[in-house]
Tab-separated table of C-alpha atoms in Angstrom:
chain	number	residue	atom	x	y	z
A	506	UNK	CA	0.000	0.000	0.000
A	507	UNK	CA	1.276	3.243	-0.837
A	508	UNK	CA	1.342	6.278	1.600
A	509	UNK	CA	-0.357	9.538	0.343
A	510	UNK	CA	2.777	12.026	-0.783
A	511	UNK	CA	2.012	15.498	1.240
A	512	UNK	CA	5.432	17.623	0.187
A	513	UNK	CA	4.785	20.275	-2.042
A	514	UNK	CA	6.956	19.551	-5.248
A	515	UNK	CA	5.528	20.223	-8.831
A	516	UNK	CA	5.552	16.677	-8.966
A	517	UNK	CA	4.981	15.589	-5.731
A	518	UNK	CA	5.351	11.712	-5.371
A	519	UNK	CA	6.578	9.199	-3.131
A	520	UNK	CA	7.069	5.263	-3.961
A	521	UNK	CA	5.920	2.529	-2.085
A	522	UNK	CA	4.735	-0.670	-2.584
A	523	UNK	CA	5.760	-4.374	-3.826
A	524	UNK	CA	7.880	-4.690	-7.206
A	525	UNK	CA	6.063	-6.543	-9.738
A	526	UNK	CA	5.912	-5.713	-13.481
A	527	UNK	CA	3.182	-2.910	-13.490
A	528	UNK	CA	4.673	0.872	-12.323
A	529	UNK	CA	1.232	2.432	-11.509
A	530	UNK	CA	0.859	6.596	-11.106
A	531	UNK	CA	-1.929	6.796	-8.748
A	532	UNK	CA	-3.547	10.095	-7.737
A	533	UNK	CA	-6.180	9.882	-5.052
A	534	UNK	CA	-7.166	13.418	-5.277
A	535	UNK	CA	-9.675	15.206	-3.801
A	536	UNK	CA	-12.775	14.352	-1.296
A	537	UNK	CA	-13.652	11.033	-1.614
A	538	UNK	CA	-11.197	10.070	-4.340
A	539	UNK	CA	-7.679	9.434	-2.049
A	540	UNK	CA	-10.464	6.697	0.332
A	541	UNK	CA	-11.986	5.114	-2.628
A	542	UNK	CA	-8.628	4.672	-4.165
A	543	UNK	CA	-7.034	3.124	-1.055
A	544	UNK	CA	-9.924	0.270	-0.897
A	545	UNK	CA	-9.364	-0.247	-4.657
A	546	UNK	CA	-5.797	-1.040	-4.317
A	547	UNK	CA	-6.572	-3.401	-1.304
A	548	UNK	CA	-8.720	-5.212	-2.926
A	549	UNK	CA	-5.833	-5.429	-6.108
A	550	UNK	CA	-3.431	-6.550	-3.254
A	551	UNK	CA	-6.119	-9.225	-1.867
A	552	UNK	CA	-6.461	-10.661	-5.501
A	553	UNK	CA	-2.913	-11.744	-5.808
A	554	UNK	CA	-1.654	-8.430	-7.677
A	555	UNK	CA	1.354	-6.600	-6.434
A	556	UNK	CA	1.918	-3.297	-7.837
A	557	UNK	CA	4.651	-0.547	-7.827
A	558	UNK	CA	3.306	2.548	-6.895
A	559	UNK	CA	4.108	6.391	-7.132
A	560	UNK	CA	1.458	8.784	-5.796
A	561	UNK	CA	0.883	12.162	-7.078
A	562	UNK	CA	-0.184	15.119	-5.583
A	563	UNK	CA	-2.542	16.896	-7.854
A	564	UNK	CA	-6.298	18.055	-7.810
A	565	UNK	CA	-8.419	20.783	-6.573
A	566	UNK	CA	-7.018	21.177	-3.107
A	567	UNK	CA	-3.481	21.124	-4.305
A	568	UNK	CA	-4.181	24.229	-6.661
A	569	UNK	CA	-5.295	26.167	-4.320
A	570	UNK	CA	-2.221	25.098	-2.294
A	571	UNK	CA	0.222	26.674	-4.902
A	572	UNK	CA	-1.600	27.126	-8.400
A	573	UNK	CA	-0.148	23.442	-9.524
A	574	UNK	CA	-2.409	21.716	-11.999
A	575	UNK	CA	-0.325	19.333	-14.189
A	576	UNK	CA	3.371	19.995	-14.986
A	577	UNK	CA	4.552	19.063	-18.337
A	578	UNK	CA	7.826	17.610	-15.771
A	579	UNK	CA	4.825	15.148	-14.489
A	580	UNK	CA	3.179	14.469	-17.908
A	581	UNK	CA	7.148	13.521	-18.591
A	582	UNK	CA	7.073	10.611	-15.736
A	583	UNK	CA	3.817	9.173	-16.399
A	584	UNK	CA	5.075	8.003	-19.726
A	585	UNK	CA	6.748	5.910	-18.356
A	586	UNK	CA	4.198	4.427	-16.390
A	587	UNK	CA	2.292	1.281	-17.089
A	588	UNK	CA	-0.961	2.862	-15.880
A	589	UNK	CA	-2.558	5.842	-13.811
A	590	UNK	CA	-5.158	4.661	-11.356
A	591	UNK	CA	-7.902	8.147	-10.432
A	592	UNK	CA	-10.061	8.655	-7.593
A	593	UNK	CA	-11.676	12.057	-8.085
A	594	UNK	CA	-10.744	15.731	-8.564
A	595	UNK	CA	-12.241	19.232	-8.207
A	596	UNK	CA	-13.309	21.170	-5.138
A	597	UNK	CA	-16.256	23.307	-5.011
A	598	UNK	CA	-13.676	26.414	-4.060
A	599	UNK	CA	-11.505	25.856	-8.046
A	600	UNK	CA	-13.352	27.926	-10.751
A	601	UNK	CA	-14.692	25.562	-13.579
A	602	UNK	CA	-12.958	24.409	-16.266
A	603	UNK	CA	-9.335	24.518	-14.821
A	604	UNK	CA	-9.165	20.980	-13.304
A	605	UNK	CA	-11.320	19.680	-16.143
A	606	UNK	CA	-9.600	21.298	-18.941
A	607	UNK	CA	-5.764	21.785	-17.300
A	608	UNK	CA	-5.480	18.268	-16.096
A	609	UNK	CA	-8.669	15.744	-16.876
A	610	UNK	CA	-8.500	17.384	-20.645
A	611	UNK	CA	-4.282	17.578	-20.726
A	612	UNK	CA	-4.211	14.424	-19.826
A	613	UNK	CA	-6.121	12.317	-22.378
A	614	UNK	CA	-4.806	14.581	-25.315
A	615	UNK	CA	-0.860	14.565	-24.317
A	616	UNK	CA	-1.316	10.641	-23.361
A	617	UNK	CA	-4.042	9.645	-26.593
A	618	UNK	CA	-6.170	8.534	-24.515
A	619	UNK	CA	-8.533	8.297	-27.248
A	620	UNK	CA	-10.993	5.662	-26.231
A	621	UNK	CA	-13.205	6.154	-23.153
A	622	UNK	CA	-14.906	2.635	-22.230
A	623	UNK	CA	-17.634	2.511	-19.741
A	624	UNK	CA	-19.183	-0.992	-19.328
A	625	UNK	CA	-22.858	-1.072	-17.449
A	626	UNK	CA	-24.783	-4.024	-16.572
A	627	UNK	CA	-28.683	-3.404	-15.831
A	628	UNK	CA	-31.317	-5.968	-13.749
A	629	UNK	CA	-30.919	-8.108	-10.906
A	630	UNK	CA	-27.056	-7.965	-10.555
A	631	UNK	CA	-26.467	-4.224	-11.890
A	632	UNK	CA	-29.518	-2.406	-9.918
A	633	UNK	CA	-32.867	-2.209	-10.746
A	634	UNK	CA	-34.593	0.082	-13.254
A	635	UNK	CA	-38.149	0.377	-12.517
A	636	UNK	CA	-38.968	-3.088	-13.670
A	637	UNK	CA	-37.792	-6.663	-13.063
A	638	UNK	CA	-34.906	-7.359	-15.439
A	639	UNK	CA	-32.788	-10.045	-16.405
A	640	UNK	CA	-29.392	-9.273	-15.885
A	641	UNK	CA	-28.001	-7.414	-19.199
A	642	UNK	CA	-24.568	-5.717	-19.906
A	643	UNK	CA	-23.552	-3.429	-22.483
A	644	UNK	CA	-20.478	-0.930	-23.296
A	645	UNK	CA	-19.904	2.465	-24.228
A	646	UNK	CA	-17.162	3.554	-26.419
A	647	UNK	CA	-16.922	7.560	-26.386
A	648	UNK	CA	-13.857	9.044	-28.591
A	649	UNK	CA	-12.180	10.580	-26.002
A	650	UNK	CA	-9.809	13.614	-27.666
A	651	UNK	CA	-12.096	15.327	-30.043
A	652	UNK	CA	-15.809	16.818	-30.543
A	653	UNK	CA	-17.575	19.718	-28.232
A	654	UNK	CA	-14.311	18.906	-26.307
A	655	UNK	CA	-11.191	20.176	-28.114
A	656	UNK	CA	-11.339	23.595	-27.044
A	657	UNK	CA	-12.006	25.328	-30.617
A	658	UNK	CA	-14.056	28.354	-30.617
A	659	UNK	CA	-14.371	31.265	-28.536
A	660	UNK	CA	-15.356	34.970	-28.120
A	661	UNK	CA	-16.501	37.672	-29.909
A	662	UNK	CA	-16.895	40.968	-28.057
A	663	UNK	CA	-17.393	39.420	-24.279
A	664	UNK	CA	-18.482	41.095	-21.690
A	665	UNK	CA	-21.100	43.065	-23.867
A	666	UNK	CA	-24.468	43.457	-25.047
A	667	UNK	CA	-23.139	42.150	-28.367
A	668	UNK	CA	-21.131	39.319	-27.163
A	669	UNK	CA	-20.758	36.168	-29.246
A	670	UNK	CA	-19.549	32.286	-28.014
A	671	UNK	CA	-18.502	29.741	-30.658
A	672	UNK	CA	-17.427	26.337	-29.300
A	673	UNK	CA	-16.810	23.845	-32.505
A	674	UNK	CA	-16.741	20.314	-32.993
A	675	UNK	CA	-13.526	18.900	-34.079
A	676	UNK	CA	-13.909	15.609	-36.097
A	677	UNK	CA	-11.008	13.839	-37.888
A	678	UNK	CA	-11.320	10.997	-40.109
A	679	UNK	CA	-8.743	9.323	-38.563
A	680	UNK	CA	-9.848	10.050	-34.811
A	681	UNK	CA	-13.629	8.855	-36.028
A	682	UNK	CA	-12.166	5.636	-37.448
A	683	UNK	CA	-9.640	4.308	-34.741
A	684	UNK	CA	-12.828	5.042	-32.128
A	685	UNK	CA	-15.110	2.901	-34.463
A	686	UNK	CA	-12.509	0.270	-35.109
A	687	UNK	CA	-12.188	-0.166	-31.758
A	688	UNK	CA	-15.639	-0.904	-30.771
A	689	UNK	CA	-15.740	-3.237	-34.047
A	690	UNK	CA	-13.089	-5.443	-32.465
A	691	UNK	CA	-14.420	-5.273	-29.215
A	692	UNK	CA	-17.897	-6.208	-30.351
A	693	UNK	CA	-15.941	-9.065	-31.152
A	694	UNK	CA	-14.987	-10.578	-28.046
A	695	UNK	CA	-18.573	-10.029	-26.779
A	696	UNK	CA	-22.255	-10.635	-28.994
A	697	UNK	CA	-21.347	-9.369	-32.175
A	698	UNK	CA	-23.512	-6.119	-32.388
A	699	UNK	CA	-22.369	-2.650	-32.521
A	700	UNK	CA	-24.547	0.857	-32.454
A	701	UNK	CA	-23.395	3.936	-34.081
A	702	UNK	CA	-25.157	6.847	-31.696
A	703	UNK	CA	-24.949	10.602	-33.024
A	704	UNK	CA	-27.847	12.877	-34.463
A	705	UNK	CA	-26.874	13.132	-38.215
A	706	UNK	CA	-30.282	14.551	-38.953
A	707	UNK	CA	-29.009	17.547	-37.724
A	708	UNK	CA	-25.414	17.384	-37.235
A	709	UNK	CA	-24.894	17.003	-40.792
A	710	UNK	CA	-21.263	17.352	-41.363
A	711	UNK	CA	-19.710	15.860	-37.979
A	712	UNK	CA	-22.669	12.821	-38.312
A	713	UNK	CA	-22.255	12.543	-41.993
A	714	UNK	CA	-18.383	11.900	-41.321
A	715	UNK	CA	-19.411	9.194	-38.600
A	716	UNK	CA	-21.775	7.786	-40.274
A	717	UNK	CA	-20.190	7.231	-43.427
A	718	UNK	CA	-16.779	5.931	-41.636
A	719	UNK	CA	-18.861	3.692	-39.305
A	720	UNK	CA	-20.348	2.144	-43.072
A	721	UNK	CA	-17.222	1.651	-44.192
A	722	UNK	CA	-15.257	0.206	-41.018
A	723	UNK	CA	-18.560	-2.177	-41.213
A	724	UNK	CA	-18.037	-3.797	-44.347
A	725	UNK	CA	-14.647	-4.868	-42.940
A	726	UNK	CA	-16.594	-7.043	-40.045
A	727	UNK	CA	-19.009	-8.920	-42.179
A	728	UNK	CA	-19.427	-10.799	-38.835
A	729	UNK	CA	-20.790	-8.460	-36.707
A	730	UNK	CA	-24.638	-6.826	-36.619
A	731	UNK	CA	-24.689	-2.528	-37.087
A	732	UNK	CA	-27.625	-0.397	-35.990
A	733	UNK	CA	-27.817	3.603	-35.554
A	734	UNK	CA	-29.899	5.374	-32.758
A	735	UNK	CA	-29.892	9.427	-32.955
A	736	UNK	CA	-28.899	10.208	-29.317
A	737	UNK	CA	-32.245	11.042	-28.173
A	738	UNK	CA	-33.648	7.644	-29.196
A	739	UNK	CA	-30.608	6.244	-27.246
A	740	UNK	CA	-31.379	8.005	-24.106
A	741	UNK	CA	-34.798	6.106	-24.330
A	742	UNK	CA	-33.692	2.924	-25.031
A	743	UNK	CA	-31.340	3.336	-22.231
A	744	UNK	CA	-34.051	3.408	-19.831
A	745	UNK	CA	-36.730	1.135	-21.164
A	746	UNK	CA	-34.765	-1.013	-23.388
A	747	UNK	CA	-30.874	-1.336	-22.598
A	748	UNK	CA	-31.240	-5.350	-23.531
A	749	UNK	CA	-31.107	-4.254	-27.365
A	750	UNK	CA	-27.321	-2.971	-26.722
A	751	UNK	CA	-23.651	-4.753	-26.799
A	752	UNK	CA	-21.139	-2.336	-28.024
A	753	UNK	CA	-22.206	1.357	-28.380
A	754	UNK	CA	-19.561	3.534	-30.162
A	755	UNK	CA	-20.307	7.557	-30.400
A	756	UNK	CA	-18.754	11.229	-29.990
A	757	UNK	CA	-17.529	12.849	-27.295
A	758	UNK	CA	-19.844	14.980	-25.726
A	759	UNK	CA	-22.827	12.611	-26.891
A	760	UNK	CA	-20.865	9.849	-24.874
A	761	UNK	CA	-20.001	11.980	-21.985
A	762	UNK	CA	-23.943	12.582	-21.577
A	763	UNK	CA	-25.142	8.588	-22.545
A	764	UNK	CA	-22.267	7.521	-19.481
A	765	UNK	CA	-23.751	9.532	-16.860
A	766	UNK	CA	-27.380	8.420	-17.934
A	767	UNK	CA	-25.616	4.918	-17.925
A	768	UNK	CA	-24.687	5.120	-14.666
A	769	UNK	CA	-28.256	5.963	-13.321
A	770	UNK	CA	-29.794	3.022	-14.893
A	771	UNK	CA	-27.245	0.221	-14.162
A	772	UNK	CA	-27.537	0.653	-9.926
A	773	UNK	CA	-26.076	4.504	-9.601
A	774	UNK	CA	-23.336	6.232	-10.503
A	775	UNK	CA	-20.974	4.775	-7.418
A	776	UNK	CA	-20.903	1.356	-9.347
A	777	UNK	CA	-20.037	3.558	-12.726
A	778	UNK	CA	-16.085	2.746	-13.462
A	779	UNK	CA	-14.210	3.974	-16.655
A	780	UNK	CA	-11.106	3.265	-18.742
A	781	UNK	CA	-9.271	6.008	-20.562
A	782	UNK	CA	-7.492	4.194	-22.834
A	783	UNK	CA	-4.650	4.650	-25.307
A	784	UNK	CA	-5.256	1.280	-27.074
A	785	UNK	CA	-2.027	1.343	-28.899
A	786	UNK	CA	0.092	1.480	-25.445
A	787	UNK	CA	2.516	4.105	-26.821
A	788	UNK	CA	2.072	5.609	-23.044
A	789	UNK	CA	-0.285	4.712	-19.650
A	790	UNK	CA	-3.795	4.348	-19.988
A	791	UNK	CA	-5.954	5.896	-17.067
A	792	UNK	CA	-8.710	4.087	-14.969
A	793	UNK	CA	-10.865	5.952	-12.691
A	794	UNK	CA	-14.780	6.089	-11.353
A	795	UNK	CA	-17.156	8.326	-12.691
A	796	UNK	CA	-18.429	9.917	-9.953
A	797	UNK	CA	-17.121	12.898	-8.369
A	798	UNK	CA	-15.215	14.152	-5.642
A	799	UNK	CA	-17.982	14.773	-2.639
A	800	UNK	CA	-16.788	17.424	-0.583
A	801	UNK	CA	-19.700	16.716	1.499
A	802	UNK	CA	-19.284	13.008	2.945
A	803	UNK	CA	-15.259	13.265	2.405
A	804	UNK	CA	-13.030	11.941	5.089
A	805	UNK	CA	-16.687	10.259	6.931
A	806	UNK	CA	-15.726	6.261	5.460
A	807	UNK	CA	-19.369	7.151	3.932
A	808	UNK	CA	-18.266	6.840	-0.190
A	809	UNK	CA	-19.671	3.441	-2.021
A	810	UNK	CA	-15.651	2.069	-3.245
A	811	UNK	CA	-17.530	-0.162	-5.606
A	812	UNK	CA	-16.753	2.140	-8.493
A	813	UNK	CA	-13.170	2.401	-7.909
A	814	UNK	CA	-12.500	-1.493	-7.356
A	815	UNK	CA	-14.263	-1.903	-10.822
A	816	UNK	CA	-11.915	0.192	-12.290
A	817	UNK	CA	-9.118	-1.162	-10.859
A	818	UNK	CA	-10.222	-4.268	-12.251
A	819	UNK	CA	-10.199	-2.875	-15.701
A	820	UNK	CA	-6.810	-1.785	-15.133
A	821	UNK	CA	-5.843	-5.067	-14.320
A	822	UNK	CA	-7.567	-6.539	-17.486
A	823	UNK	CA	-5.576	-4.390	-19.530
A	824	UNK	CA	-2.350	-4.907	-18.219
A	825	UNK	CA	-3.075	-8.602	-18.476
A	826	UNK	CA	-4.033	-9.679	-15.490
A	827	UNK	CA	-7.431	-10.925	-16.965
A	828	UNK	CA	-7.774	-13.713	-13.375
A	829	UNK	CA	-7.731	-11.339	-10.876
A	830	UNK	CA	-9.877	-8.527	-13.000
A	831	UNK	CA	-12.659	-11.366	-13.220
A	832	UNK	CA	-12.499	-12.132	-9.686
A	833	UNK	CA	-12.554	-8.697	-8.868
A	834	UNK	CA	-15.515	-7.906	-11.329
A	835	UNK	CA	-17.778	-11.082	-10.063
A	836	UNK	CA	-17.544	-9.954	-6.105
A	837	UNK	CA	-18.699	-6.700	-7.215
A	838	UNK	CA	-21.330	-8.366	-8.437
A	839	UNK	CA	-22.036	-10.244	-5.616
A	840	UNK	CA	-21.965	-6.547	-2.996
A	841	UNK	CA	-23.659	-4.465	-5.747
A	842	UNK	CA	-26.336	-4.025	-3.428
A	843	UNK	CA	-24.659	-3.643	0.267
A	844	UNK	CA	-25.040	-0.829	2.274
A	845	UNK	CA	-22.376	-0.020	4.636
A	846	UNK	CA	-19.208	1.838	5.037
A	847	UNK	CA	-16.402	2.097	2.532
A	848	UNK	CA	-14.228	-0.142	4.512
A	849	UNK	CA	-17.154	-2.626	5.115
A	850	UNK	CA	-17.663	-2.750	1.780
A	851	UNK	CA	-14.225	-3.283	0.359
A	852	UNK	CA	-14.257	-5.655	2.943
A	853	UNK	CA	-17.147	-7.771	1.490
A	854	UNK	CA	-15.857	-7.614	-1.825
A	855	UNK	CA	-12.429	-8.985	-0.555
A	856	UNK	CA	-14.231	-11.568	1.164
A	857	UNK	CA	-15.752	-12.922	-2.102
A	858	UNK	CA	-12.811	-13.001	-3.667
């Protein structure tokens, strides 16, 4: 187990932890990140995994600290990194956007971390939606360095009567295809069935683009079933019909929004975990849950860890360690439902291991 670093560095780290052949940067960050984080790596530890770990000091409270967000000299390190393991960042007292943009946002476009996967499973083992459900999973694959969220655009006159806001879409062919190629092969390993989600009834240039790569990657996997859903159809379907899903591949800020909704209808958004991934491994994927930081119940052994274990099992399935993630994964399963503290239940889930 690694012990939180607390000097105040740029790139303030400290390593602890049993050598094995995975170098993991993990930053607990803010609120209830640094205690869902520590469960997660117990639970790693418990499954047979040893790890080498550096921690890093970064998040909300540390900008306020001394105005440190993410050095380039840290960036630098992580490279060389097999992995970066996230709890949560942001504090209510940061203005928005410079976490988000100068660290979430820096990090997936200096690392290509152009796939964000987000796997959900709905009914009796995932959290009940309204109705009695058989147990169903399914997977989002959001492209995860372009769209809404590139940071083209901007003002015109602000602070005026007049003023004027453009934020753009950015959509490459190449960014569009490696996303959908992805989910192709992934669909793969699963049932075979992949759903392009966007709104080219509108979105007539960005949609056209995805719709006419996702036709074309197609034809390559004669094997495996295509549908399209505009996103509002999707956001439906999520609710009242998530069984007609496998692999779901779409844009940016479209996935960003399906997640979250994800989340809500697969047993809440403290069982939501996430993989930032740079599938071609020319530096460290990041793995992290998809909730938030909550200032409110921080420090209290109040936060549901099930999230963060998840992801740390991804992490592990990715670096190979496909045994342990599955373990991991099915004594999730088996606490979706507890109630307790976050020690009791990273205890549980150990305890099923």
């Amino acid at each position: 187990m690694s012990d939180r670093a607390s000097n105040t560095e740029p790139a303030a780290a400290s390593d602890s932890g049993t050598r094995s052949g995975h170098r993991i940067a993990v930053v607990g960050g803010d609120g209830i990140g640094p205690e869902v984080i520590a469960q997660g790596l117990r639970v790693i530890e418990a499954a047979g995994v040893s790890l080498e770990t550096t921690d890093y000091d970064l998040g909300g409270k540390r900008y306020l600290g001394d105005g440190t967000v993410l050095p380039d000299a840290v960036l630098d390190e992580w490279r060389g990194f097999d992995a970066i393991y996230l709890g949560a960042v942001g504090t209510p007292d940061v203005p928005s956007g410079i976490i988000e943009r100068g660290l979430l946002l820096k990090m997936r476009f200096a690392l290509d971390l152009y796939i964000n996967q987000r796997p959900f499973k709905t009914g009796s083992g995932g959290g009940e939606v309204g109705h009695d459900l058989a147990v169903h999973d399914f997977v989002v694959i959001r492209e995860n360095t372009e769209g809404s969220y590139a940071g083209e655009g901007g003002f015109l006159r602000k602070g005026t009567a007049h003023e004027i806001a453009t934020q753009g879409s950015v959509n490459t062919r190449r960014g569009v295809e490696r996303c959908i190629r992805y989910a192709f092969e992934l669909a793969r390993s699963r049932r075979n069935h992949v759903t392009l989600v966007h709104k080219t009834n509108v979105l007539t240039f960005s949609g056209d683009l995805w719709q006419r790569t996702f036709d074309q990657v197609a034809a390559e996997y004669p094997d495996v079933n295509t549908a399209y859903n505009h996103v509002d159809a999707a956001c439906i379907y999520f609710v009242q019909e998530p069984q007609r899903y496998d692999v779901i591949v779409t844009d940016n800020l479209f996935g960003d929004i399906l997640t979250d909704l994800g989340g809500a209808v697969s047993g809440g958004i403290g069982l939501a975990a996430s993989a930032n991934l740079n599938p071609d491994r020319t530096g460290p994927s990041m793995f992290e849950p998809v909730h938030g930081s909550a200032p409110d119940i921080a420090g209290q052994d109040k936060a549901n860890p099930i999230a963060a274990i998840l992801s740390g099992a991804m992490m592990l399935r990715f670096l190979g360690e496909a045994e342990a993630a599955d373990r991991i994964e099915r004594a999730c399963d088996a606490c979706a439902h507890l109630t307790g503290s976050t020690t009791e239940i990273a205890d549980a889930v150990m305890a099923k291991l």
